[in-house]
Amino acid sequence: MAMGRPRAFNKDVALDRAMNVFWRKGYEGASLSELTKAMGINSPSLYAAFGNKEGLLRAALDRYVQLRAEFMRFVLDAPNARETAARILLGTADKLTDPDNPPGCLLVQAGLACGSGSEAIPPELACRRAADEEALRHRFERAKTEGDLPPTSDPDVMARFLSTVLQGMGVQAAAGATRDDLRKIAELTIETFPVGALHKA
């Protein structure tokens, strides 16, 4: 008697569903049974496709970054540094409170409450967050060279400051902050953002 072929599945759809579980439950809280049920596959298929639960998270994070790439291009293509800050702050406020997604940020939520056996998860998430921070730093370095930021400005500190605000907004969103709440934080941050002579002209 011939054995039935394993059921094929759409990898992107499965990853989107796994991403949603990690987003809501965190890595530690997301059980294999919840993940396989959400993805519509069985455990052997999960292990065959992703290796293990950690491999699945990494693949889900890759998918998250892929989906976020267009937004980051929009942010980095802003005509000046202050508009770059405005785009990422206001855009993130909207994304963090998008009713189509769990509240908060996957790159923060997935690492909550990681215990023994999950030590690699927080550094993995930090590395993903650092990629956006590095992109902002390069954008601000260019702005400083172009005279769009004051000569005394520090692109590294500015990028880290924005990253800190964004992570804080993610925590606030997960705790129930509204879109209006987050946009007010974004607007206050934008008001304090420095501009150079070129932008003032």
mmCIF file of C-alpha atoms in Angstrom:
data_model
loop_
_atom_site.group_PDB
_atom_site.id
_atom_site.type_symbol
_atom_site.label_atom_id
_atom_site.label_comp_id
_atom_site.label_asym_id
_atom_site.label_seq_id
_atom_site.Cartn_x
_atom_site.Cartn_y
_atom_site.Cartn_z
ATOM 1 C CA MET A 1 0.000 0.000 0.000
ATOM 2 C CA ALA A 2 1.493 3.318 -1.078
ATOM 3 C CA MET A 3 2.028 5.925 1.605
ATOM 4 C CA GLY A 4 0.204 9.211 1.175
ATOM 5 C CA ARG A 5 2.309 12.198 0.194
ATOM 6 C CA PRO A 6 2.801 14.894 2.850
ATOM 7 C CA ARG A 7 0.350 17.723 2.471
ATOM 8 C CA ALA A 8 1.948 20.731 0.763
ATOM 9 C CA PHE A 9 1.544 24.116 2.412
ATOM 10 C CA ASN A 10 2.095 27.719 1.423
ATOM 11 C CA LYS A 11 5.221 28.712 3.325
ATOM 12 C CA ASP A 12 4.524 32.460 3.412
ATOM 13 C CA VAL A 13 0.966 31.924 4.676
ATOM 14 C CA ALA A 14 2.214 29.452 7.282
ATOM 15 C CA LEU A 15 4.909 31.893 8.430
ATOM 16 C CA ASP A 16 2.404 34.740 8.669
ATOM 17 C CA ARG A 17 0.271 32.579 10.954
ATOM 18 C CA ALA A 18 3.255 31.485 13.050
ATOM 19 C CA MET A 19 4.369 35.112 13.271
ATOM 20 C CA ASN A 20 0.951 36.023 14.660
ATOM 21 C CA VAL A 21 1.247 33.363 17.379
ATOM 22 C CA PHE A 22 4.752 34.495 18.389
ATOM 23 C CA TRP A 23 3.521 38.084 18.350
ATOM 24 C CA ARG A 24 0.644 37.343 20.723
ATOM 25 C CA LYS A 25 2.294 34.735 22.952
ATOM 26 C CA GLY A 26 6.022 35.454 22.778
ATOM 27 C CA TYR A 27 8.545 32.737 21.957
ATOM 28 C CA GLU A 28 8.289 31.047 25.341
ATOM 29 C CA GLY A 29 4.498 31.175 25.451
ATOM 30 C CA ALA A 30 3.919 29.879 21.931
ATOM 31 C CA SER A 31 3.466 26.106 22.170
ATOM 32 C CA LEU A 32 4.211 23.766 19.289
ATOM 33 C CA SER A 33 0.588 22.653 19.260
ATOM 34 C CA GLU A 34 -0.596 26.267 18.910
ATOM 35 C CA LEU A 35 1.927 26.925 16.156
ATOM 36 C CA THR A 36 1.139 23.815 14.122
ATOM 37 C CA LYS A 37 -2.606 24.372 14.508
ATOM 38 C CA ALA A 38 -2.310 27.977 13.343
ATOM 39 C CA MET A 39 -0.070 26.986 10.429
ATOM 40 C CA GLY A 40 -2.306 24.087 9.379
ATOM 41 C CA ILE A 41 0.534 21.538 9.485
ATOM 42 C CA ASN A 42 1.713 18.728 11.749
ATOM 43 C CA SER A 43 4.858 18.592 13.870
ATOM 44 C CA PRO A 44 6.895 16.478 11.408
ATOM 45 C CA SER A 45 6.182 19.027 8.664
ATOM 46 C CA LEU A 46 7.276 21.863 10.951
ATOM 47 C CA TYR A 47 10.536 20.126 11.806
ATOM 48 C CA ALA A 48 11.151 19.187 8.172
ATOM 49 C CA ALA A 49 10.646 22.761 6.960
ATOM 50 C CA PHE A 50 12.196 24.777 9.803
ATOM 51 C CA GLY A 51 14.312 22.403 11.909
ATOM 52 C CA ASN A 52 12.799 23.291 15.277
ATOM 53 C CA LYS A 53 10.833 25.981 17.079
ATOM 54 C CA GLU A 54 13.796 28.359 17.126
ATOM 55 C CA GLY A 55 14.277 27.861 13.393
ATOM 56 C CA LEU A 56 10.607 28.646 12.875
ATOM 57 C CA LEU A 57 10.951 31.881 14.835
ATOM 58 C CA ARG A 58 13.966 32.917 12.763
ATOM 59 C CA ALA A 59 12.017 32.236 9.570
ATOM 60 C CA ALA A 60 9.043 34.209 10.930
ATOM 61 C CA LEU A 61 11.371 37.103 11.787
ATOM 62 C CA ASP A 62 12.806 36.999 8.254
ATOM 63 C CA ARG A 63 9.237 37.193 6.965
ATOM 64 C CA TYR A 64 8.475 40.122 9.292
ATOM 65 C CA VAL A 65 11.550 42.020 8.074
ATOM 66 C CA GLN A 66 10.591 41.263 4.473
ATOM 67 C CA LEU A 67 7.097 42.671 4.994
ATOM 68 C CA ARG A 68 8.553 45.722 6.756
ATOM 69 C CA ALA A 69 11.113 46.454 4.026
ATOM 70 C CA GLU A 70 8.809 48.699 1.979
ATOM 71 C CA PHE A 71 8.023 50.806 5.047
ATOM 72 C CA MET A 72 11.728 51.220 5.827
ATOM 73 C CA ARG A 73 12.434 52.272 2.231
ATOM 74 C CA PHE A 74 9.724 54.919 2.594
ATOM 75 C CA VAL A 75 11.315 56.108 5.850
ATOM 76 C CA LEU A 76 14.866 56.277 4.511
ATOM 77 C CA ASP A 77 13.790 57.983 1.266
ATOM 78 C CA ALA A 78 12.521 61.004 3.203
ATOM 79 C CA PRO A 79 13.954 64.309 1.883
ATOM 80 C CA ASN A 80 15.501 65.293 5.217
ATOM 81 C CA ALA A 81 16.363 63.978 8.674
ATOM 82 C CA ARG A 82 13.348 65.387 10.488
ATOM 83 C CA GLU A 83 10.993 63.900 7.908
ATOM 84 C CA THR A 84 12.830 60.589 8.307
ATOM 85 C CA ALA A 85 12.094 60.729 12.035
ATOM 86 C CA ALA A 86 8.496 61.758 11.403
ATOM 87 C CA ARG A 87 7.888 58.923 8.966
ATOM 88 C CA ILE A 88 9.240 56.206 11.220
ATOM 89 C CA LEU A 89 7.601 57.550 14.384
ATOM 90 C CA LEU A 90 4.138 58.238 12.976
ATOM 91 C CA GLY A 91 4.220 55.172 10.730
ATOM 92 C CA THR A 92 5.192 52.964 13.654
ATOM 93 C CA ALA A 93 2.418 54.449 15.795
ATOM 94 C CA ASP A 94 -0.041 53.380 13.104
ATOM 95 C CA LYS A 95 1.498 49.933 12.640
ATOM 96 C CA LEU A 96 1.630 49.193 16.362
ATOM 97 C CA THR A 97 -2.110 49.808 16.608
ATOM 98 C CA ASP A 98 -3.142 48.182 13.320
ATOM 99 C CA PRO A 99 -6.241 46.090 14.151
ATOM 100 C CA ASP A 100 -5.106 43.471 11.620
ATOM 101 C CA ASN A 101 -2.093 42.648 13.831
ATOM 102 C CA PRO A 102 -1.580 41.932 17.523
ATOM 103 C CA PRO A 103 -0.755 45.110 19.474
ATOM 104 C CA GLY A 104 2.862 46.036 20.004
ATOM 105 C CA CYS A 105 5.995 45.034 18.113
ATOM 106 C CA LEU A 106 6.958 41.461 17.258
ATOM 107 C CA LEU A 107 10.652 42.278 17.771
ATOM 108 C CA VAL A 108 9.852 43.179 21.387
ATOM 109 C CA GLN A 109 6.946 40.855 22.195
ATOM 110 C CA ALA A 110 8.585 37.661 20.977
ATOM 111 C CA GLY A 111 11.413 37.986 23.499
ATOM 112 C CA LEU A 112 9.366 38.520 26.638
ATOM 113 C CA ALA A 113 9.827 35.987 29.436
ATOM 114 C CA CYS A 114 12.473 33.851 27.713
ATOM 115 C CA GLY A 115 13.894 31.333 30.169
ATOM 116 C CA SER A 116 16.332 28.444 30.211
ATOM 117 C CA GLY A 117 16.782 26.933 26.770
ATOM 118 C CA SER A 118 15.756 30.143 25.024
ATOM 119 C CA GLU A 119 18.866 32.214 25.711
ATOM 120 C CA ALA A 120 19.509 32.789 22.001
ATOM 121 C CA ILE A 121 16.163 34.497 21.408
ATOM 122 C CA PRO A 122 16.677 37.954 23.021
ATOM 123 C CA PRO A 123 20.018 38.503 21.199
ATOM 124 C CA GLU A 124 18.393 37.441 17.921
ATOM 125 C CA LEU A 125 15.617 39.995 18.384
ATOM 126 C CA ALA A 126 18.104 42.676 19.452
ATOM 127 C CA CYS A 127 20.084 42.033 16.275
ATOM 128 C CA ARG A 128 16.958 42.555 14.153
ATOM 129 C CA ARG A 129 16.124 45.802 15.960
ATOM 130 C CA ALA A 130 19.721 46.967 15.557
ATOM 131 C CA ALA A 131 19.436 46.680 11.766
ATOM 132 C CA ASP A 132 16.824 49.458 11.661
ATOM 133 C CA GLU A 133 18.881 51.548 14.066
ATOM 134 C CA GLU A 134 21.943 51.146 11.857
ATOM 135 C CA ALA A 135 19.951 52.209 8.792
ATOM 136 C CA LEU A 136 18.785 55.338 10.623
ATOM 137 C CA ARG A 137 22.339 56.116 11.704
ATOM 138 C CA HIS A 138 23.570 55.995 8.114
ATOM 139 C CA ARG A 139 20.682 58.234 7.019
ATOM 140 C CA PHE A 140 21.525 60.796 9.699
ATOM 141 C CA GLU A 141 25.220 60.684 8.844
ATOM 142 C CA ARG A 142 24.300 61.602 5.283
ATOM 143 C CA ALA A 143 21.997 64.363 6.547
ATOM 144 C CA LYS A 144 24.818 65.808 8.643
ATOM 145 C CA THR A 145 27.190 65.753 5.662
ATOM 146 C CA GLU A 146 24.571 67.526 3.548
ATOM 147 C CA GLY A 147 24.067 70.255 6.162
ATOM 148 C CA ASP A 148 20.579 69.036 7.018
ATOM 149 C CA LEU A 149 21.679 68.451 10.629
ATOM 150 C CA PRO A 150 23.794 70.728 12.854
ATOM 151 C CA PRO A 151 27.561 70.066 12.760
ATOM 152 C CA THR A 152 27.435 69.166 16.462
ATOM 153 C CA SER A 153 24.777 66.484 16.003
ATOM 154 C CA ASP A 154 25.623 62.857 16.751
ATOM 155 C CA PRO A 155 23.938 60.499 14.232
ATOM 156 C CA ASP A 156 24.686 57.456 16.393
ATOM 157 C CA VAL A 157 22.988 58.922 19.469
ATOM 158 C CA MET A 158 20.089 60.225 17.384
ATOM 159 C CA ALA A 159 19.457 56.798 15.874
ATOM 160 C CA ARG A 160 19.705 55.143 19.295
ATOM 161 C CA PHE A 161 17.332 57.733 20.761
ATOM 162 C CA LEU A 162 14.719 57.056 18.073
ATOM 163 C CA SER A 163 15.150 53.313 18.507
ATOM 164 C CA THR A 164 14.559 53.675 22.248
ATOM 165 C CA VAL A 165 11.415 55.749 21.701
ATOM 166 C CA LEU A 166 10.109 53.252 19.145
ATOM 167 C CA GLN A 167 10.676 50.300 21.477
ATOM 168 C CA GLY A 168 8.925 52.183 24.259
ATOM 169 C CA MET A 169 5.984 52.840 21.965
ATOM 170 C CA GLY A 170 5.844 49.116 21.257
ATOM 171 C CA VAL A 171 5.641 48.332 24.967
ATOM 172 C CA GLN A 172 2.961 50.999 25.423
ATOM 173 C CA ALA A 173 0.918 49.617 22.534
ATOM 174 C CA ALA A 174 1.050 46.101 23.966
ATOM 175 C CA ALA A 175 -0.196 47.538 27.263
ATOM 176 C CA GLY A 176 -3.216 49.100 25.574
ATOM 177 C CA ALA A 177 -2.099 52.551 24.396
ATOM 178 C CA THR A 178 -4.237 53.892 21.556
ATOM 179 C CA ARG A 179 -3.080 55.170 18.186
ATOM 180 C CA ASP A 180 -3.776 58.720 19.347
ATOM 181 C CA ASP A 181 -1.661 58.145 22.463
ATOM 182 C CA LEU A 182 1.272 56.938 20.392
ATOM 183 C CA ARG A 183 0.978 59.646 17.767
ATOM 184 C CA LYS A 184 1.180 62.283 20.519
ATOM 185 C CA ILE A 185 4.441 60.720 21.710
ATOM 186 C CA ALA A 186 5.669 60.675 18.109
ATOM 187 C CA GLU A 187 4.745 64.317 17.531
ATOM 188 C CA LEU A 188 6.491 65.465 20.715
ATOM 189 C CA THR A 189 9.628 63.570 19.682
ATOM 190 C CA ILE A 190 9.547 65.129 16.214
ATOM 191 C CA GLU A 191 9.315 68.618 17.726
ATOM 192 C CA THR A 192 12.570 68.074 19.623
ATOM 193 C CA PHE A 193 14.427 66.731 16.600
ATOM 194 C CA PRO A 194 17.298 69.021 15.476
ATOM 195 C CA VAL A 195 17.541 70.551 12.014
ATOM 196 C CA GLY A 196 20.479 72.152 10.253
ATOM 197 C CA ALA A 197 20.830 75.332 8.236
ATOM 198 C CA LEU A 198 19.894 73.592 4.997
ATOM 199 C CA HIS A 199 16.532 72.466 6.343
ATOM 200 C CA LYS A 200 15.822 75.846 7.940
ATOM 201 C CA ALA A 201 16.461 77.726 4.720
#
